[in-house]
mmCIF file of C-alpha atoms in Angstrom:
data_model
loop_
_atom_site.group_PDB
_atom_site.id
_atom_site.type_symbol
_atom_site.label_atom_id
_atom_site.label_comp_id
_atom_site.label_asym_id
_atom_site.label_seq_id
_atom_site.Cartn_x
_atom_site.Cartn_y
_atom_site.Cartn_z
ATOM 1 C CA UNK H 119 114.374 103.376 31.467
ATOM 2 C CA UNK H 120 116.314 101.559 29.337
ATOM 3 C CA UNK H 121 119.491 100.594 30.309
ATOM 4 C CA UNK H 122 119.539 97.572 33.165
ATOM 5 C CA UNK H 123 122.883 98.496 35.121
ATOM 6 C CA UNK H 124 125.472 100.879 35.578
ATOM 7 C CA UNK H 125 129.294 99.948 36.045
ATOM 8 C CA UNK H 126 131.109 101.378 39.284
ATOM 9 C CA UNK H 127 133.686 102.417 37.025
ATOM 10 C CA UNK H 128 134.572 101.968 33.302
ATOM 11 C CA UNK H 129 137.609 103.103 31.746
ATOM 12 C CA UNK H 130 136.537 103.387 27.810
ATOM 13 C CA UNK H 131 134.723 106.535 27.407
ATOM 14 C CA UNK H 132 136.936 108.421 25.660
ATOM 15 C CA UNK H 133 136.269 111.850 23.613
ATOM 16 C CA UNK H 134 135.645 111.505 20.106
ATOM 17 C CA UNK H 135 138.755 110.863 17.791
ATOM 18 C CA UNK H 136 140.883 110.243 21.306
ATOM 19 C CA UNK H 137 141.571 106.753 20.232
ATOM 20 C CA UNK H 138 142.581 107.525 16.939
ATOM 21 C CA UNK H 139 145.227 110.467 18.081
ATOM 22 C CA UNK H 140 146.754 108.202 20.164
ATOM 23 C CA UNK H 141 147.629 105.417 18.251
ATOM 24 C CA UNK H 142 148.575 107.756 15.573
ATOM 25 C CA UNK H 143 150.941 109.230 18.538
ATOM 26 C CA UNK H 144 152.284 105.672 19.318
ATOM 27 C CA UNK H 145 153.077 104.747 16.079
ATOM 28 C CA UNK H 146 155.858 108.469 15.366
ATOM 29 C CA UNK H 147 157.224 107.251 18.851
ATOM 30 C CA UNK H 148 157.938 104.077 17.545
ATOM 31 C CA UNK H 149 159.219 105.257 13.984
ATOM 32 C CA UNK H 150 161.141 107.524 16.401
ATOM 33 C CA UNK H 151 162.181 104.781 18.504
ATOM 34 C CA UNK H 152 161.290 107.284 21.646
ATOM 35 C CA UNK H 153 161.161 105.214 24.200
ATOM 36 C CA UNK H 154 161.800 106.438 27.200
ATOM 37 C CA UNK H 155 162.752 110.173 28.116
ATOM 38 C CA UNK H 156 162.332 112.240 25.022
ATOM 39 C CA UNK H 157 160.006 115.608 23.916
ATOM 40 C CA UNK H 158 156.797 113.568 25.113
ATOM 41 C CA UNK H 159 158.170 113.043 29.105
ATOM 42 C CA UNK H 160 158.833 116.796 28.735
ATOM 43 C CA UNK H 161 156.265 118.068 28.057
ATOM 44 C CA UNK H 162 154.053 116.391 30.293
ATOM 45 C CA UNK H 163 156.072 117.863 33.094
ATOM 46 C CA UNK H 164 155.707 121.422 31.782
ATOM 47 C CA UNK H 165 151.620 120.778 31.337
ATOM 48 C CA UNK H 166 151.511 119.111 34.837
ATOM 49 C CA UNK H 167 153.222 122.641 36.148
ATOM 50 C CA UNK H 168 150.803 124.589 34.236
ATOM 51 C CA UNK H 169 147.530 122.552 35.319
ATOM 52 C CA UNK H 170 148.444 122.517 38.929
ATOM 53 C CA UNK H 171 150.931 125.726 38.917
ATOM 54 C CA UNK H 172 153.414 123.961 40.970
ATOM 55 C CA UNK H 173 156.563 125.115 40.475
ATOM 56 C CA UNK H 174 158.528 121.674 39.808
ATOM 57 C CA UNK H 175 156.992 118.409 38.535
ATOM 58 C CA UNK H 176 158.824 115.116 38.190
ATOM 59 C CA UNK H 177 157.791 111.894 36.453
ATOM 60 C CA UNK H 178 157.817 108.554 37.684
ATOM 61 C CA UNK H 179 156.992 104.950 36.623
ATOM 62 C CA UNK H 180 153.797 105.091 39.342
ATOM 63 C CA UNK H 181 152.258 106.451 42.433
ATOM 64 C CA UNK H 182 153.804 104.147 45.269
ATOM 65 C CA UNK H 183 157.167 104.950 43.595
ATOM 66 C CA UNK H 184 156.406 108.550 44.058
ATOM 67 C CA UNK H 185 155.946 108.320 47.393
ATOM 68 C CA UNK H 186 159.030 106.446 48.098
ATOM 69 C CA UNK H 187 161.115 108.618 46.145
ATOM 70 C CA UNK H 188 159.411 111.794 47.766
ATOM 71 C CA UNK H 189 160.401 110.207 51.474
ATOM 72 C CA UNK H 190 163.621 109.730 50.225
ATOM 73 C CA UNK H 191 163.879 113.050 48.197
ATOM 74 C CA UNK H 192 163.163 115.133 51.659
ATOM 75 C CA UNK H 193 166.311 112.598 53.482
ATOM 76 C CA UNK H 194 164.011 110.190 55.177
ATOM 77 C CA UNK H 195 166.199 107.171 56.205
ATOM 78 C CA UNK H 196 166.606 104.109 58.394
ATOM 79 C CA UNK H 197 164.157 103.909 62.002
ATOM 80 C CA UNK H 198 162.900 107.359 61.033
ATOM 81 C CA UNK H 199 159.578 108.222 62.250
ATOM 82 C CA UNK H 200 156.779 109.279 59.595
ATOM 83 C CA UNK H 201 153.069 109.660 60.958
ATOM 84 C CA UNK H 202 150.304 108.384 57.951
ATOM 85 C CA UNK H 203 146.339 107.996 58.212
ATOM 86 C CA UNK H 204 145.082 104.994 59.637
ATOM 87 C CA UNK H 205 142.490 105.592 56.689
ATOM 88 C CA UNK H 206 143.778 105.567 53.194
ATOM 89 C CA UNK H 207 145.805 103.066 50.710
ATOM 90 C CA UNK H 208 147.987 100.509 51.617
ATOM 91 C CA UNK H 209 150.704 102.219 49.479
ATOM 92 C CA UNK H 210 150.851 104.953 51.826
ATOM 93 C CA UNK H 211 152.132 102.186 54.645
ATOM 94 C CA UNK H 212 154.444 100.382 52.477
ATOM 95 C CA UNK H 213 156.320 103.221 50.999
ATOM 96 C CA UNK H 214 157.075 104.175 54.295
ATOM 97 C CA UNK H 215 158.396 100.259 55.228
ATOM 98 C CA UNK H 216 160.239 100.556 51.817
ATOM 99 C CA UNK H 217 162.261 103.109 53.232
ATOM 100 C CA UNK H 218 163.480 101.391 56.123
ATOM 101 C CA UNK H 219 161.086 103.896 58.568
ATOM 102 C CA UNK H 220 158.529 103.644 60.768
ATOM 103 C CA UNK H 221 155.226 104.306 60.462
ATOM 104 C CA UNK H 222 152.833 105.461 63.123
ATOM 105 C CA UNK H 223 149.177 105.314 61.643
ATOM 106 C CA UNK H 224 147.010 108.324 62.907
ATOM 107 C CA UNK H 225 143.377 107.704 63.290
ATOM 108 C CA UNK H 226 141.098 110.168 61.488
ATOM 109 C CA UNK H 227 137.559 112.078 61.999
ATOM 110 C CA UNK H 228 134.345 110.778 61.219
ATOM 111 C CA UNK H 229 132.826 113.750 60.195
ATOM 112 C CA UNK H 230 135.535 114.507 57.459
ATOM 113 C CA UNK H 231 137.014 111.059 56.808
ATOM 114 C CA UNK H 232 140.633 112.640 56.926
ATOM 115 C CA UNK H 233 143.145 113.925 59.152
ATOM 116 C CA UNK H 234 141.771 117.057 61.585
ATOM 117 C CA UNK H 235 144.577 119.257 62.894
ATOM 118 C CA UNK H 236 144.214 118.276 66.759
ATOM 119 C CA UNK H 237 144.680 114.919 66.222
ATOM 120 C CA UNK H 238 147.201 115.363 63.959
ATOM 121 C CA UNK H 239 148.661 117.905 66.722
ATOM 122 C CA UNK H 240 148.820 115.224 69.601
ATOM 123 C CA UNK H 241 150.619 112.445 66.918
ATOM 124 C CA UNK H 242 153.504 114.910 66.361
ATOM 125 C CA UNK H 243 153.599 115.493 70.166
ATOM 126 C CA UNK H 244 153.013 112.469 71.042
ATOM 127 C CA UNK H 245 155.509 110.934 68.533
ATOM 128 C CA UNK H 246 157.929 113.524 67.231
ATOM 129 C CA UNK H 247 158.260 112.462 63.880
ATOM 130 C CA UNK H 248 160.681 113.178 61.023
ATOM 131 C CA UNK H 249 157.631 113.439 58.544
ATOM 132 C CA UNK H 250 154.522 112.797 58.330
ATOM 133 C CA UNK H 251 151.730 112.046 55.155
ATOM 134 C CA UNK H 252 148.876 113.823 54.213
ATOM 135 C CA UNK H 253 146.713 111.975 52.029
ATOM 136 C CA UNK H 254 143.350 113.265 50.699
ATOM 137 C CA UNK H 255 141.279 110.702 49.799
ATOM 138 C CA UNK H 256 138.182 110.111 47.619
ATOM 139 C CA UNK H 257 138.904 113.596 45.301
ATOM 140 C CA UNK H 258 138.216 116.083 47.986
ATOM 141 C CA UNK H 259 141.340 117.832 50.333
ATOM 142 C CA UNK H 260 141.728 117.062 53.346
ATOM 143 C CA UNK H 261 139.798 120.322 54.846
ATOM 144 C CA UNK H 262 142.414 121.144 57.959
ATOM 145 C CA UNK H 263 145.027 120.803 55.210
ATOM 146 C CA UNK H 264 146.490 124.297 55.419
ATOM 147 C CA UNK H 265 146.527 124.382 59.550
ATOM 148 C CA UNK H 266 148.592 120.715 59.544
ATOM 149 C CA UNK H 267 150.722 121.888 56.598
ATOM 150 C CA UNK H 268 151.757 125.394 59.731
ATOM 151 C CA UNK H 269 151.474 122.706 62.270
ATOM 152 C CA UNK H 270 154.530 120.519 60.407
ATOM 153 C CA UNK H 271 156.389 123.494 59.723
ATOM 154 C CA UNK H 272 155.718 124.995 63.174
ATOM 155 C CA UNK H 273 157.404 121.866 64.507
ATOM 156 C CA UNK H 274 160.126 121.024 62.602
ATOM 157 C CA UNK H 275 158.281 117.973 60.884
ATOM 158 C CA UNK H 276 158.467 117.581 56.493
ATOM 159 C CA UNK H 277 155.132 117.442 55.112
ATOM 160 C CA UNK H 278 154.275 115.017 52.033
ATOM 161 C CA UNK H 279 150.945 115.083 50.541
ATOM 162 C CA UNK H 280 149.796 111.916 49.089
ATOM 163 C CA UNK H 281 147.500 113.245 46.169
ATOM 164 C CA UNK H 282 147.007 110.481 44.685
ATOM 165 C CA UNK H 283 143.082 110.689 44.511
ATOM 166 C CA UNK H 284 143.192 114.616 44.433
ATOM 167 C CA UNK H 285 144.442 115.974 40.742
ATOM 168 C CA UNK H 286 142.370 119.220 40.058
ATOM 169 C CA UNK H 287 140.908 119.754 43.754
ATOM 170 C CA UNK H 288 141.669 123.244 45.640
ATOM 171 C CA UNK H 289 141.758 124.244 49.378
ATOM 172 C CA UNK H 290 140.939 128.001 50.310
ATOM 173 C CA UNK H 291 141.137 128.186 46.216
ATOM 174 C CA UNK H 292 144.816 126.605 46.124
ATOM 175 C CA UNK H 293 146.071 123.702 44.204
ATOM 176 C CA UNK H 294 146.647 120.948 46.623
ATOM 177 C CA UNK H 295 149.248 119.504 44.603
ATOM 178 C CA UNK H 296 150.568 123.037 43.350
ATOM 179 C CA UNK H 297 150.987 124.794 46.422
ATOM 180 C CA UNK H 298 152.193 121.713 49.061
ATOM 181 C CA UNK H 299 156.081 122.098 49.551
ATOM 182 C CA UNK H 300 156.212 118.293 48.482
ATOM 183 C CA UNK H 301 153.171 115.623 46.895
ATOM 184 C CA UNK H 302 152.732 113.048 44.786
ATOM 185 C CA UNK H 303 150.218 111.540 42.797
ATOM 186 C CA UNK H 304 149.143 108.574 40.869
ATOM 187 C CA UNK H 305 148.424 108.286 37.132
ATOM 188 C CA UNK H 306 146.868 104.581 37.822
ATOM 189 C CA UNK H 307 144.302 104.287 34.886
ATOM 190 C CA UNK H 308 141.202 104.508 37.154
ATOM 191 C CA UNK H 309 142.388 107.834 38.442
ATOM 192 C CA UNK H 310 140.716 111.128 37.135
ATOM 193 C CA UNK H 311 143.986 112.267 35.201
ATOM 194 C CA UNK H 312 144.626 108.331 34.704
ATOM 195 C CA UNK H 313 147.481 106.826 32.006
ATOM 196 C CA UNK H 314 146.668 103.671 30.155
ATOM 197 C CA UNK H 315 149.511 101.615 32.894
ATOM 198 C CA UNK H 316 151.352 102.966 35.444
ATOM 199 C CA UNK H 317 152.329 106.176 36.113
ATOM 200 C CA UNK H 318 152.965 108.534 38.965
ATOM 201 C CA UNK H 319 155.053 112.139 39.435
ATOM 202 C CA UNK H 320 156.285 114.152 42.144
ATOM 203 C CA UNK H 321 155.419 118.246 42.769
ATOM 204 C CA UNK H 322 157.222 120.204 45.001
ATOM 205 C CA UNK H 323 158.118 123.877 45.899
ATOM 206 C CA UNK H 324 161.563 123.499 46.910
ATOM 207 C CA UNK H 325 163.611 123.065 43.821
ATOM 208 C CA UNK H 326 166.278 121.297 45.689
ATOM 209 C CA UNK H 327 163.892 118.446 46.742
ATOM 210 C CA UNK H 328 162.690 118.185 43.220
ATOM 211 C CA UNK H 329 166.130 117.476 41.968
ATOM 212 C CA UNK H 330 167.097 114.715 44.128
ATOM 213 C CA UNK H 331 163.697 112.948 43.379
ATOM 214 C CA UNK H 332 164.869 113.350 39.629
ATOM 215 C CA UNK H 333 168.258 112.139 40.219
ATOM 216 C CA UNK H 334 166.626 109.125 42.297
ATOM 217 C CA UNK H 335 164.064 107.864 39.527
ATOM 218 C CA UNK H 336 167.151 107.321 37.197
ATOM 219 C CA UNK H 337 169.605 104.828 39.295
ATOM 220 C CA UNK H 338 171.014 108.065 41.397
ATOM 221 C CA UNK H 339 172.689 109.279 38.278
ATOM 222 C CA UNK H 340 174.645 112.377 38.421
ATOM 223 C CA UNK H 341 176.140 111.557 34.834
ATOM 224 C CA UNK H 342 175.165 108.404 32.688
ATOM 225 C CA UNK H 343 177.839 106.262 34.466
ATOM 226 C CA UNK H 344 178.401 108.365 37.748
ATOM 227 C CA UNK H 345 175.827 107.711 40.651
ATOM 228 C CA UNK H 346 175.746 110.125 43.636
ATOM 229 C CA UNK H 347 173.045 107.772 45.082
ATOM 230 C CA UNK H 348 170.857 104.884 45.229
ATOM 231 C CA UNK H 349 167.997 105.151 43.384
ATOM 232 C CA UNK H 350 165.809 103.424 41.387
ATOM 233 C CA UNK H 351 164.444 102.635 37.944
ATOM 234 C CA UNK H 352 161.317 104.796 37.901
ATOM 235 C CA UNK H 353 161.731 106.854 34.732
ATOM 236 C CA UNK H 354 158.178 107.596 33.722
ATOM 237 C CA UNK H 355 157.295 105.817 29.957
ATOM 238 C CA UNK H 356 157.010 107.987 26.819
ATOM 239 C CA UNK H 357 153.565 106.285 25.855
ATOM 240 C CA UNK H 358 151.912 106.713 29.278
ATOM 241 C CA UNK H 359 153.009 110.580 29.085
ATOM 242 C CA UNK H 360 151.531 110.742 25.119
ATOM 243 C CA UNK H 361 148.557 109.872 26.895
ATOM 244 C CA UNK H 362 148.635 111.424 29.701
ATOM 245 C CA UNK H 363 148.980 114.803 27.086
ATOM 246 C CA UNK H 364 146.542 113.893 25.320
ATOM 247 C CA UNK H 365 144.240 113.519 28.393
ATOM 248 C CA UNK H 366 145.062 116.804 29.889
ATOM 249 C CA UNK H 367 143.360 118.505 26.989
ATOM 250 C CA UNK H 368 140.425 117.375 28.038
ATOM 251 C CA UNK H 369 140.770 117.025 31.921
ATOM 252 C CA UNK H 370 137.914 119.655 32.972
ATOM 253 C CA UNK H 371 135.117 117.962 31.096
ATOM 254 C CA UNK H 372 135.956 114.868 32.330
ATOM 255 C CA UNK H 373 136.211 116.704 36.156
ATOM 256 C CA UNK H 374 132.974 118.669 35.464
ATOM 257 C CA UNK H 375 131.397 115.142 34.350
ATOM 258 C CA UNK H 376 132.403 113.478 37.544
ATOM 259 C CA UNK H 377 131.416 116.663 39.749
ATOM 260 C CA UNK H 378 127.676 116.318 38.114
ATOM 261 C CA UNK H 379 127.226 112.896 39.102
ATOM 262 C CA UNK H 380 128.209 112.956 42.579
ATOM 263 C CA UNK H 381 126.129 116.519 42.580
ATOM 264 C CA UNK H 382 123.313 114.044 41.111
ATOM 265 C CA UNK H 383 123.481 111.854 43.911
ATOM 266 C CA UNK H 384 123.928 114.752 46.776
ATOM 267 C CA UNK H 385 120.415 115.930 45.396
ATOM 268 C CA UNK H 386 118.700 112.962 44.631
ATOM 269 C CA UNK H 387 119.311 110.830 47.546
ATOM 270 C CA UNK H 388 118.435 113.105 50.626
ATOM 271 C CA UNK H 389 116.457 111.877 53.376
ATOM 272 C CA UNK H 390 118.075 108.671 53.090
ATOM 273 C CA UNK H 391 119.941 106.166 55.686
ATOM 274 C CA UNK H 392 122.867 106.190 53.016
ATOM 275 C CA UNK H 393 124.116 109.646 53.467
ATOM 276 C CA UNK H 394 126.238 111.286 50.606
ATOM 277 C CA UNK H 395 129.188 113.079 51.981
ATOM 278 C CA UNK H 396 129.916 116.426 51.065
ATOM 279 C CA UNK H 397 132.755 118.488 51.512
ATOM 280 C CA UNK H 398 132.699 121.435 53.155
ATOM 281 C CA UNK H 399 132.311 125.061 50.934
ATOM 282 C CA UNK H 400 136.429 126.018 51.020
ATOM 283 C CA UNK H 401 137.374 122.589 49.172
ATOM 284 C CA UNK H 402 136.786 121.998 45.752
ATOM 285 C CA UNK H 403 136.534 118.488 44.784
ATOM 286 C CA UNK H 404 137.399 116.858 41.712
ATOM 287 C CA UNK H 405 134.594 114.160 41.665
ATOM 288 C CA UNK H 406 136.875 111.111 42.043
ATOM 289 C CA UNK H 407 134.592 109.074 44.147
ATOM 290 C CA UNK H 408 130.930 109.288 45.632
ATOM 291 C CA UNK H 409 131.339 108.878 48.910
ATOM 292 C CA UNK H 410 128.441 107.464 51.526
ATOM 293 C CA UNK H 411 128.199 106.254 54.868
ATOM 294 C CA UNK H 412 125.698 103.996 56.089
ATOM 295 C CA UNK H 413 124.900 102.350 59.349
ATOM 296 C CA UNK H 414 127.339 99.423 58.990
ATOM 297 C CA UNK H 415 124.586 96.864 59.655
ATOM 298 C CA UNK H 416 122.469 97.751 56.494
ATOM 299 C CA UNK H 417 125.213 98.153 54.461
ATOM 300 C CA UNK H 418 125.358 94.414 53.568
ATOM 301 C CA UNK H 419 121.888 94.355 52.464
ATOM 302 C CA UNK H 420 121.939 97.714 50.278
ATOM 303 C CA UNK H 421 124.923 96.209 48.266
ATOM 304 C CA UNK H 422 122.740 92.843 47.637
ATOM 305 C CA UNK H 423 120.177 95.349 45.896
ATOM 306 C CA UNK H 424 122.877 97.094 43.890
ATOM 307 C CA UNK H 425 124.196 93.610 42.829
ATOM 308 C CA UNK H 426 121.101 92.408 42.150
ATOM 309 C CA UNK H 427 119.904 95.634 40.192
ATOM 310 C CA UNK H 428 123.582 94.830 38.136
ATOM 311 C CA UNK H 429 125.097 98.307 39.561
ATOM 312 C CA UNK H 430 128.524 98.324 40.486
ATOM 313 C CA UNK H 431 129.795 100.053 44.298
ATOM 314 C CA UNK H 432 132.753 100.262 46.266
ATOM 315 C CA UNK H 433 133.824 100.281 49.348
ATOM 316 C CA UNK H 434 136.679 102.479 49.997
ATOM 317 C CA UNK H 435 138.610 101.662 51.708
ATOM 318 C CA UNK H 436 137.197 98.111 53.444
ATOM 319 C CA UNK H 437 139.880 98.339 56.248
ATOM 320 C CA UNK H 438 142.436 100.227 58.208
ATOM 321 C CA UNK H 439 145.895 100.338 57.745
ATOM 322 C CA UNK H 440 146.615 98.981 61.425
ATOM 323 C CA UNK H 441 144.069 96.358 61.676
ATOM 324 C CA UNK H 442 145.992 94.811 58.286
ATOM 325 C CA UNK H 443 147.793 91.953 58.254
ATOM 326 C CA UNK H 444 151.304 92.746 57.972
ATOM 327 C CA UNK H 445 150.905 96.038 60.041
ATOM 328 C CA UNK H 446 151.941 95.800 63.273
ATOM 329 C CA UNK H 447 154.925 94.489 63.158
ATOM 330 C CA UNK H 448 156.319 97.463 60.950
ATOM 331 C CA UNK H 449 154.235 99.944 63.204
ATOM 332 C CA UNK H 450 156.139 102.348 65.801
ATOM 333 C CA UNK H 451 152.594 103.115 67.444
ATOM 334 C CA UNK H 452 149.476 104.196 66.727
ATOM 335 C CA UNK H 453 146.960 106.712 67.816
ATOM 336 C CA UNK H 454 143.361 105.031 67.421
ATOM 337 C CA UNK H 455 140.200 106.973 68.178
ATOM 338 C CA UNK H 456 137.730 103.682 66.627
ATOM 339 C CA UNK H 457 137.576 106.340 63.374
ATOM 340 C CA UNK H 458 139.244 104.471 61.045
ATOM 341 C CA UNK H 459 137.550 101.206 61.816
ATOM 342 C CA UNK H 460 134.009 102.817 61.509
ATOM 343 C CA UNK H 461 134.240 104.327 58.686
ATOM 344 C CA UNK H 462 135.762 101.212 56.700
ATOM 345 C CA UNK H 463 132.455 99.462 57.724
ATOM 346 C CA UNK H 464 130.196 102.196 57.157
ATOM 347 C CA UNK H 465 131.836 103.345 53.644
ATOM 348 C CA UNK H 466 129.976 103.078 50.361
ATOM 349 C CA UNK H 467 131.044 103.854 46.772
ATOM 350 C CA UNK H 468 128.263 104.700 44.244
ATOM 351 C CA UNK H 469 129.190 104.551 40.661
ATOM 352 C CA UNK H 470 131.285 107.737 39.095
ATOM 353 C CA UNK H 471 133.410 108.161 36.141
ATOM 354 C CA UNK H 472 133.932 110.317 33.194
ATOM 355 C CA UNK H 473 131.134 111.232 31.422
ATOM 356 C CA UNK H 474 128.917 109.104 33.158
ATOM 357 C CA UNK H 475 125.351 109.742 31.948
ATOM 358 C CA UNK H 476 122.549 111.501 34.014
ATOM 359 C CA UNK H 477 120.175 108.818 32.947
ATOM 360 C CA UNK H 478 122.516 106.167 34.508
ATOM 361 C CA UNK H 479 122.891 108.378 38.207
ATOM 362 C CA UNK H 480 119.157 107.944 37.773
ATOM 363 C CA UNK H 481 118.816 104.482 37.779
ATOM 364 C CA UNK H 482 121.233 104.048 40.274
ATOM 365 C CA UNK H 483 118.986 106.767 42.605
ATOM 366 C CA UNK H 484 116.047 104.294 41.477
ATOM 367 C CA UNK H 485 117.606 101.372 42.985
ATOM 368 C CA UNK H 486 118.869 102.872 46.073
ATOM 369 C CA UNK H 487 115.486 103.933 46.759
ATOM 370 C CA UNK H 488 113.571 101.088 45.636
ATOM 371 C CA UNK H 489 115.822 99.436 48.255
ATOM 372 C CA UNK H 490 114.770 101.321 51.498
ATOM 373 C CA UNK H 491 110.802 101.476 50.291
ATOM 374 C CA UNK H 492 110.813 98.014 50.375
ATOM 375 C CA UNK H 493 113.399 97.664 53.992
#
């Protein structure tokens, strides 16, 4: 085999010409001094309601933003009470904080790595929150999503789905971020659907909620020097959505790319202490991240191998949000089963990005197993 590593992630394989288009695209925005707003912003809105068939999209400047604005959108305020995974991204946390509320972190299952619906069940009973956050992590949904999403409405509780890892992925065959009555996601550039900076947007079905989020990205405008509320400056760029355009055309490639390789390493690594999660048959992923667990004490030594054999892992994510730092003291409670914790240790990232190469899942299937014959 020739090549002698593999990159967890790399962020410059692009489809023929793509490069070309797009600074050809920058340069009529800037003849056109389009800035911000403008026909690009547009459209991206009416493609991201056509990919995910949501019925209103928003643009924002990023994906914690989106969030925040989404809390807000639904009338979260002051010392309200919004349940969120002890397992996902710190931005989850802190765009609750941001909004003067209080998070509860909610531990999740091992099995699934996200939220199951009697857990979920005893927080809201337990804690009677305002809202709560779904997030599905790692590209898949969370599987229980459609029994929380009737156990939030059941009990008077607004559901937000943090999609920030989940941009093409289905439940029961229904666009996560389509069909939820309000989520978000990130356009961070390692994303699937990624810009080249920061960018984020906001789906919902209500077309009420939408509305406010839009007024709320823009200062709380309700004319260019009236303001009905405070907002903030999170109007989404018109180079980030050129790309972001351009990148749509070619989205399913790029999906069906990242689905082979982490189908690659489901086939090609069985039998194995590192275990490749799958997700079960009513979720379609969108091949964001492989995702293994391994006894946390040979974790450490697998990732010397992969270091040493120049392949680049993860470990997503190395910690739970109420064992961090500036946690508790913003935390109204907690419910923690150990989950969380585990699976922080136990997580393992194997490389996976757009049109990564069969040849380099193979090498990295080489090194794993080298590893273990030799343990």
């Amino acid at each position: 085999m020739s090549i002698n590593g593999v990159p967890f992630i790399t962020l410059n394989r692009f489809e023929n010409g793509f490069r070309e288009e797009f600074l050809a695209g920058v340069e009529t925005l800037f003849d056109n001094t389009q800035f911000i707003g403008g026909p690009q912003v547009a459209k991206l809105e009416e493609k991201l309601k056509e990919k995910t068939e949501a019925k209103h999209v928003v643009g924002c400047a990023n994906g914690t933003d989106a969030i925040q604005i989404a809390l807000r959108g639904v009338g979260i305020d002051k010392d309200d009470v919004v349940l969120i995974p002890d397992m996902t991204f710190w931005a989850t946390f802190e765009a609750v904080v941001n909004v003067n509320a209080k998070p509860v972190t909610v531990d999740v299952s091992r099995e699934t790595l996200h939220w199951d619906k009697e857990t979920f069940k005893e927080a809201v009973e337990k804690f009677k929150p305002k809202a709560a956050i779904l997030v599905h992590l790692y590209g898949w949904g969370c599987p229980d999503t459609m029994e929380i999403r009737k156990i939030a409405e059941d009990n008077g509780v607004t559901l937000i789905e943090d999609g920030a890892q989940c941009f093409g992925t289905k439940v029961h065959g229904e666009s996560l971020l389509g069909s939820a009555k309000v989520a978000t996601t990130s356009f961070y550039p390692a994303k699937v659907l990624g810009a080249s900076g920061d960018a984020g947007a906001i789906f919902s079905t209500d077309e009420q909620i939408i509305n406010t989020c839009r007024t709320l990205i823009n200062h709380g405008r309700t004319s260019h020097y009236s303001h009905g509320l405070i907002g903030w400056n999170s109007r989404i760029g018109a180079y980030e959505s050129l790309f972001l355009n351009m990148s749509l055309e070619h989205i399913d490639a790029r999906l069906d790319s990242r689905r082979r390789a982490v189908k690659y390493y489901q086939e090609n690594l069985q039998g194995l202490p590192l275990k490749i999660q799958e997700v079960p048959s009513h979720v379609e992923e969108n091949g964001y991240c492989s995702v293994a667990l391994i006894d946390p004490d040979l974790r450490g030594p697998l990732i010397e191998s992969l270091k040493a054999a120049n392949v680049g892992f993860g470990t997503i994510y190395p910690g739970a949000m109420s064992k961090q730092e500036a946690a508790p003291k913003y935390m109204a409670g907690s419910i923690d089963n150990g989950n969380a914790d585990y699976i922080s240790k136990a997580v393992l990232n194997l490389p996976c990005y757009a049109y990564i190469t069969e040849e380099e899942c193979e090498y990295v299937c080489q090194v794993v197993k080298k590893h273990f014959s030799n343990s």
